[in-house]
Short mmCIF file of C-alpha atoms in Angstrom, two decimals:
data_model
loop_
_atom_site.label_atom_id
_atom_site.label_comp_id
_atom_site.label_asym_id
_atom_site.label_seq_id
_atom_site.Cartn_x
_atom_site.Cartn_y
_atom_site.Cartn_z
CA UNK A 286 36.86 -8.28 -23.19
CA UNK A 287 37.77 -10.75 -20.84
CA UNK A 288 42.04 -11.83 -20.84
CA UNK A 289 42.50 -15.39 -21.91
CA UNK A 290 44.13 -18.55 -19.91
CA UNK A 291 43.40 -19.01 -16.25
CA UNK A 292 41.71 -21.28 -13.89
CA UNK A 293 37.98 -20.49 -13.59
CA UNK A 294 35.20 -21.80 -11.71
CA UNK A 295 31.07 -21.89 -12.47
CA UNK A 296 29.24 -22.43 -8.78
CA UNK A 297 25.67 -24.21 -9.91
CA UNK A 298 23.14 -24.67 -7.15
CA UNK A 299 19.86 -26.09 -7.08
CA UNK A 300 18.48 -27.02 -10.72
CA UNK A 301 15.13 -25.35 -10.29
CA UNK A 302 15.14 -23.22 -13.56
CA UNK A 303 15.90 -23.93 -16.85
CA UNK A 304 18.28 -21.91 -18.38
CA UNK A 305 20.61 -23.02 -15.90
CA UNK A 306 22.10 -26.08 -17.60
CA UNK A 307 21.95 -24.35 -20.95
CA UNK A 308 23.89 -21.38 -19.65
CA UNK A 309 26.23 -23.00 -17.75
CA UNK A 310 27.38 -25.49 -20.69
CA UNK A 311 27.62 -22.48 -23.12
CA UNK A 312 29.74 -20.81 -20.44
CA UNK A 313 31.49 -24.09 -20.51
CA UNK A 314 32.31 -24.04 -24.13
CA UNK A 315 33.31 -20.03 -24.22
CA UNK A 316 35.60 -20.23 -21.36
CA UNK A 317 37.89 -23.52 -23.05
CA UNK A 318 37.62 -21.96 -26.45
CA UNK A 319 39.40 -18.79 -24.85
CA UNK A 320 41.63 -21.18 -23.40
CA UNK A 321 40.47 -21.26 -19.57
CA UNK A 322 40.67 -24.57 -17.63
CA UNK A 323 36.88 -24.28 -16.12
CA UNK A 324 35.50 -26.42 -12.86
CA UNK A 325 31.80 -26.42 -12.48
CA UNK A 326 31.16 -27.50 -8.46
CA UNK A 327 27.17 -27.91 -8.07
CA UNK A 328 24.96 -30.01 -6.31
CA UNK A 329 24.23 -33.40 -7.44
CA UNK A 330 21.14 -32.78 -9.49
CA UNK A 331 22.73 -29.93 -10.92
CA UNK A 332 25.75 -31.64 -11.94
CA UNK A 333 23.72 -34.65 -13.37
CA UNK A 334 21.61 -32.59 -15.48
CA UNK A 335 24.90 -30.85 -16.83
CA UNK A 336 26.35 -34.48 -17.70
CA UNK A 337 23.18 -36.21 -18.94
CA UNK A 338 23.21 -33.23 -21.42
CA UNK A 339 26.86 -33.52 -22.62
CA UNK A 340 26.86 -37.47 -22.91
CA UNK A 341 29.89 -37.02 -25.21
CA UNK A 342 31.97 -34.48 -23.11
CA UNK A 343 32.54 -31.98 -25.11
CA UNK A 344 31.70 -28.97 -22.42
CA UNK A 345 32.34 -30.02 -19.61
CA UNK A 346 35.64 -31.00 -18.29
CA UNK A 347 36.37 -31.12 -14.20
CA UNK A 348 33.34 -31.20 -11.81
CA UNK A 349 32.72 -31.28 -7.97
CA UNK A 350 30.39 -31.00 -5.38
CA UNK A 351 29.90 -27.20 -4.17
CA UNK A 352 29.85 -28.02 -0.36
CA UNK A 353 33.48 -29.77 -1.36
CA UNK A 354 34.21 -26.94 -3.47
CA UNK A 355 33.68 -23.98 -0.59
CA UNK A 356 35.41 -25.98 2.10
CA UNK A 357 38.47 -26.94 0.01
CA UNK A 358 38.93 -22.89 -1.03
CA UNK A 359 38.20 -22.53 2.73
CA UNK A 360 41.04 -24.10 3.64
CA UNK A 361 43.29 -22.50 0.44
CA UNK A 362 43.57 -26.15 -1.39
CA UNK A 363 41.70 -24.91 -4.58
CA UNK A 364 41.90 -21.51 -5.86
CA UNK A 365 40.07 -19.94 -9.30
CA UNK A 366 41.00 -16.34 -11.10
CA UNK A 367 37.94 -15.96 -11.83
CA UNK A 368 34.32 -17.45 -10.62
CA UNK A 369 30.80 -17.16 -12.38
CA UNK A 370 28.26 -17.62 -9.55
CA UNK A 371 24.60 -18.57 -10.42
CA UNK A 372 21.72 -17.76 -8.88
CA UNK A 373 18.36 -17.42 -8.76
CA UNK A 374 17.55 -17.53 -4.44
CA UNK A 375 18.89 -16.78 -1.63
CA UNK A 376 21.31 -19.69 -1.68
CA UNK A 377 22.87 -18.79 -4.65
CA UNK A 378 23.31 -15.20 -3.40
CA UNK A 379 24.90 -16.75 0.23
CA UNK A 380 27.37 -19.17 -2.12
CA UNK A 381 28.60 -16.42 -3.97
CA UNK A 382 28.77 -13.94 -0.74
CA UNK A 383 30.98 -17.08 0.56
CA UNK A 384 32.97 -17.41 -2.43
CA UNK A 385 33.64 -13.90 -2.55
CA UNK A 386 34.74 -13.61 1.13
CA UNK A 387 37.57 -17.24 0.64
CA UNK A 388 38.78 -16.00 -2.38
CA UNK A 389 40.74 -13.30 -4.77
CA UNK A 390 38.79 -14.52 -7.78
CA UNK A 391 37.05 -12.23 -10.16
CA UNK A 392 33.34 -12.62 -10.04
CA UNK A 393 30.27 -12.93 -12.06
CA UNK A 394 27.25 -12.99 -10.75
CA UNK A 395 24.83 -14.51 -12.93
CA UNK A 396 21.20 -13.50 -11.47
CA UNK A 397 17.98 -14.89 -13.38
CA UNK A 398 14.55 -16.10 -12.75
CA UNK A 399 11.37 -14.65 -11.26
CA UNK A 400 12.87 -13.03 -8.77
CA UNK A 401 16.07 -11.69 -10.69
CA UNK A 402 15.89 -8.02 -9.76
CA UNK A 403 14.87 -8.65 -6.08
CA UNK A 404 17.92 -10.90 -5.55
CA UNK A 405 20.47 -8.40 -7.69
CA UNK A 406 19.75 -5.66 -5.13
CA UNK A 407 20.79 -8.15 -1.98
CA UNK A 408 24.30 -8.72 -3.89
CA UNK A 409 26.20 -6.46 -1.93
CA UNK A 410 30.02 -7.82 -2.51
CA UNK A 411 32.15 -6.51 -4.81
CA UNK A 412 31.13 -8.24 -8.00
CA UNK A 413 30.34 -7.75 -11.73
CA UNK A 414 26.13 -8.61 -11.82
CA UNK A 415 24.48 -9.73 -15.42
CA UNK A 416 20.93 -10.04 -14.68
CA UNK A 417 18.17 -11.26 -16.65
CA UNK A 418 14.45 -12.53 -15.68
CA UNK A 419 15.00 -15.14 -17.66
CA UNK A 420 13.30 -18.64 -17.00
CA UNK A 421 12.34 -20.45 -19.78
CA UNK A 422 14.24 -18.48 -22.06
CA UNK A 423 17.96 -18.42 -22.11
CA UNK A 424 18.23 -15.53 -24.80
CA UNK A 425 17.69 -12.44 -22.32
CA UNK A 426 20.61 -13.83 -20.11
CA UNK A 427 23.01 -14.97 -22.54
CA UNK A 428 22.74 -11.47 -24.27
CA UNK A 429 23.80 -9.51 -21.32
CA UNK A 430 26.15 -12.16 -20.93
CA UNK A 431 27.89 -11.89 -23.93
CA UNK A 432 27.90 -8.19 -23.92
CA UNK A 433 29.91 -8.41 -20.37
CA UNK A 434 32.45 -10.98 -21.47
CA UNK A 435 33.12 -9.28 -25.05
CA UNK A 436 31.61 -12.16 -26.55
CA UNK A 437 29.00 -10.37 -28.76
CA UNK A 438 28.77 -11.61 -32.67
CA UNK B 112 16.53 -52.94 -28.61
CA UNK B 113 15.93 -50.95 -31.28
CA UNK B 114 17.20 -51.37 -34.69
CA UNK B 115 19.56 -48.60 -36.23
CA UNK B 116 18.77 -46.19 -38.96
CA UNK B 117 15.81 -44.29 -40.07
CA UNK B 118 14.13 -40.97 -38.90
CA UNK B 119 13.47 -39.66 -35.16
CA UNK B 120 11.84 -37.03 -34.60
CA UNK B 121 11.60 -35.45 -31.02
CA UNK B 122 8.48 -33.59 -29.73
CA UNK B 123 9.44 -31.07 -27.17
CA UNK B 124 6.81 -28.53 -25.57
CA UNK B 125 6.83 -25.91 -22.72
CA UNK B 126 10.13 -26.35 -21.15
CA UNK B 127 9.44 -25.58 -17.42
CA UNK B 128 11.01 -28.91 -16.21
CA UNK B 129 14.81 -28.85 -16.41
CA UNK B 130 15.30 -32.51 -16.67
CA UNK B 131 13.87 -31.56 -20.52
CA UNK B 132 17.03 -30.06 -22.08
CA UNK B 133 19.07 -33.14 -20.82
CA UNK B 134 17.20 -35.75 -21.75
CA UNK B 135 16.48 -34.18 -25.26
CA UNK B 136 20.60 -33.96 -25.95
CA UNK B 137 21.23 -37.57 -24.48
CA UNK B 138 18.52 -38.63 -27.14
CA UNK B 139 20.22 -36.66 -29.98
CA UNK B 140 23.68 -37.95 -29.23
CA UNK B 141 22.42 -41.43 -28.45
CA UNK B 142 20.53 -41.88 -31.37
CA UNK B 143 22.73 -40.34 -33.98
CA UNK B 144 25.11 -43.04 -32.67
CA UNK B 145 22.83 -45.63 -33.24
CA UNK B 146 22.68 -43.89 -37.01
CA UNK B 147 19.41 -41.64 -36.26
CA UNK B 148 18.73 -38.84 -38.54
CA UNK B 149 17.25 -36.56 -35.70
CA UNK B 150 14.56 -33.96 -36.10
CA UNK B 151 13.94 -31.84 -32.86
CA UNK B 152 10.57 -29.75 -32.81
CA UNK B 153 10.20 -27.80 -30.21
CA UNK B 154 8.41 -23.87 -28.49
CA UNK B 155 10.37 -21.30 -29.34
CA UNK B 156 11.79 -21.20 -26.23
CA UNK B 157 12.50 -24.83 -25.73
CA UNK B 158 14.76 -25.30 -29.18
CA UNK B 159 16.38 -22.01 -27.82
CA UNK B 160 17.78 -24.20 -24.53
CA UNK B 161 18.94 -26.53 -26.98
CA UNK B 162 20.63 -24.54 -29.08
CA UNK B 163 22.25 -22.53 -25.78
CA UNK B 164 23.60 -26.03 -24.33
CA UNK B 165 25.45 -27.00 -27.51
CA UNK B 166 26.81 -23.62 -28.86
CA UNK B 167 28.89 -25.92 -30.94
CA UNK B 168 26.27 -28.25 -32.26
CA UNK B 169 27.62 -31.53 -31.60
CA UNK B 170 24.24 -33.37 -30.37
CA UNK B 171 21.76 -31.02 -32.22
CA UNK B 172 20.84 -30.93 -36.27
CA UNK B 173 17.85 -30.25 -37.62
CA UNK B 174 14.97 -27.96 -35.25
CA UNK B 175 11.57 -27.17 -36.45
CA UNK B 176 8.85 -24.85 -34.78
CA UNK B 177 6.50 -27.69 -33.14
CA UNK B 178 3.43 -26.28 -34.52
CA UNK B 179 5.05 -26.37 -37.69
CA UNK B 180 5.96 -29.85 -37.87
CA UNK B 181 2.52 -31.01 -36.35
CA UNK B 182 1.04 -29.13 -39.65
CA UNK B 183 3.27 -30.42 -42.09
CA UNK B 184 2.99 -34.14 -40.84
CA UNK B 185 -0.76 -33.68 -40.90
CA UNK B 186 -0.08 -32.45 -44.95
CA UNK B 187 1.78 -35.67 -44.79
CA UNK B 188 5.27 -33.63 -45.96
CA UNK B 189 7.48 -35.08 -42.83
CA UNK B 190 7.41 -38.55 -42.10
CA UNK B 191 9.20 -40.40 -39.57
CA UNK B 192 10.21 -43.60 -37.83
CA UNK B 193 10.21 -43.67 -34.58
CA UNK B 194 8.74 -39.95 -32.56
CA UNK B 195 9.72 -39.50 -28.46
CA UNK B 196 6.97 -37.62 -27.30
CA UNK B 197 7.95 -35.07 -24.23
CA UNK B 198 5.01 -34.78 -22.00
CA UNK B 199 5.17 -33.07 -18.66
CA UNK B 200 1.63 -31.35 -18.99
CA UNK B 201 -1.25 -31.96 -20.50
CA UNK B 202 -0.14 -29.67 -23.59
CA UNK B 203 2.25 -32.81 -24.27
CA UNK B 204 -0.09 -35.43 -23.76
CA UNK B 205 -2.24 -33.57 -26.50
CA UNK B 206 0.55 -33.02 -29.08
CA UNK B 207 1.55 -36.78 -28.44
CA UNK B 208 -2.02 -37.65 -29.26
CA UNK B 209 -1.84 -35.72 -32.40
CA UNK B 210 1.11 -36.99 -34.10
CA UNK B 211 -0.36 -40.20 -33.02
CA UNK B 212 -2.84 -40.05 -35.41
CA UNK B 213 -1.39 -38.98 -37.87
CA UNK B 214 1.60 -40.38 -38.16
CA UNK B 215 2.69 -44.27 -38.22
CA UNK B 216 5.66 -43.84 -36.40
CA UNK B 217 6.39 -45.96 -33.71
CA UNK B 218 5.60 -44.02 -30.53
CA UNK B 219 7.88 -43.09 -27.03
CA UNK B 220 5.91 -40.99 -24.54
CA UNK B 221 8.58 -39.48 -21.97
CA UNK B 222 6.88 -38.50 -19.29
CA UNK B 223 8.21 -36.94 -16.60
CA UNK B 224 7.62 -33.95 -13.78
CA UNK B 225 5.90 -33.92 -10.43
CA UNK B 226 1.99 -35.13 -12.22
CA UNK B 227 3.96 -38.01 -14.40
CA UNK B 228 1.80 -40.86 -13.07
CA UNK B 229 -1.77 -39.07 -13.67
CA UNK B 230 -0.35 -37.93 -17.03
CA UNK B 231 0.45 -41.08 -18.14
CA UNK B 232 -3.09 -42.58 -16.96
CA UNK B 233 -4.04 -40.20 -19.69
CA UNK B 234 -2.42 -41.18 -22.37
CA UNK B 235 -4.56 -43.73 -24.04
CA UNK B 236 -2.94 -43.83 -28.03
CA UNK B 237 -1.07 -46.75 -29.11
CA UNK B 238 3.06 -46.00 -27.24
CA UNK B 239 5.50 -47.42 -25.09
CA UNK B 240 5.44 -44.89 -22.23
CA UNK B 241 8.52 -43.89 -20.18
CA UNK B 242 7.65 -42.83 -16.98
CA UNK B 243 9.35 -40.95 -13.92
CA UNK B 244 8.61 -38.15 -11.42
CA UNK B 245 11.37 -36.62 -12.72
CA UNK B 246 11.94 -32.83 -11.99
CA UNK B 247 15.29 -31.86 -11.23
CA UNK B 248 17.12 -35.25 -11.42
CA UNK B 249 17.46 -36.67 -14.48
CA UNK B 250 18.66 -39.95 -13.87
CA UNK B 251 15.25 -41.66 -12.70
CA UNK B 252 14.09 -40.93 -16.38
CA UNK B 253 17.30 -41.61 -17.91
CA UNK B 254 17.81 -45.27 -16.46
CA UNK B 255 14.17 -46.28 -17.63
CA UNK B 256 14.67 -44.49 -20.93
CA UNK B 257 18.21 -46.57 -21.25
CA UNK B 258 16.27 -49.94 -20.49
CA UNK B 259 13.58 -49.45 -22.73
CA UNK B 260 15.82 -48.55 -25.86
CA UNK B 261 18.49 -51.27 -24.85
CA UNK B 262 21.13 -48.80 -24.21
CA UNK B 263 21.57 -49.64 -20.42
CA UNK B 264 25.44 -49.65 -19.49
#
């Protein structure tokens, strides 16, 4: 079970499967309910899906571009305790590989799509992997999710 | 604009566009503002991104299986006001086309995805169609759905 309270970061590239936006607004929700201030830094699509499906603000909180994101922890002006990096291509795998190399946070990589397995095997940093093939279907990912995080009903 | 009150019901197939989820939880939050009862019918899969995005059900109400609710309007059990029809295939157009003749509610066709202007050549029923080549970006869709329904900032 994961502590409570911190500063924690969701890294959300390009929007080109599904359960992304679901996921990442459930994580959303999870992570303030166990009382973590959360940032979600994406890229602009992803981002606007996120807030075109919380019109009211209720998940999401703080949110900024990625390429802003991975320069400011660059150059030690942000930092997170723990980070859940998604991905389902190669970028997603180099963002987290950056992320992982700037900072001390904790991270979760959260690897789904078609390609799921392929891309868990080139995650070679020191990380904690939940990996689904999930696509259209959030349920495979959000199980193995929940199971990590101690958030199983 | 469109007046307040009544019964919306929301037609939601294959989700393999992610602009889908957003626009589907804008609609529910919008319109239960404007004093909507909302029904969303949906794929299995599709009410399950729904239900993922708002773990804490402040947009979402009622769900139905969309096969379901296509068979129990045809029994003439469900009735509504006003249906948005969510078409990025021809799947949707059908399903659109269906509760079209069936039903006497006042038709939205939201078509979206890389094929949106052939799809919406298609469509030939009685609607006010909604369209934008909308695949990861929801705001193209979003602004035309906002001027259509009066909602524009």
């Amino acid at each position: 079970m994961l502590k409570s309270g911190g500063r924690a970061l969701l890294l959300i590239g390009c929007p080109e499967v599904p359960v992304q936006t679901s996921l990442a607004l459930y994580l959303c929700s999870r992570l303030r309910m166990n009382g973590w201030e959360v940032v979600v830094a994406g890229t602009g699509a992803a981002l606007k899906l996120l807030e075109v499906a919380d019109p009211e603000g209720h998940y999401l909180s703080e949110t900024m571009d990625l390429d802003d994101c991975i320069a400011k922890a660059v150059e030690g002006e942000i930092a997170f305790d723990i980070c859940f990096a998604f991905m389902h291509s190669d970028a997603g795998v180099t963002y987290g590989a950056t992320i992982s190399s700037i900072s001390s946070a904790r991270i979760y990589a959260l690897i789904y799509g078609r390609e799921a397995e392929k891309l868990a095997e080139m995650v070679e940093y020191d990380c904690e992997k939940i990996v689904a093939k999930a696509v259209h279907n959030p349920a495979p990912l959000k199980i193995r999710l929940d199971k990590v995080m101690g958030w199983a009903a």
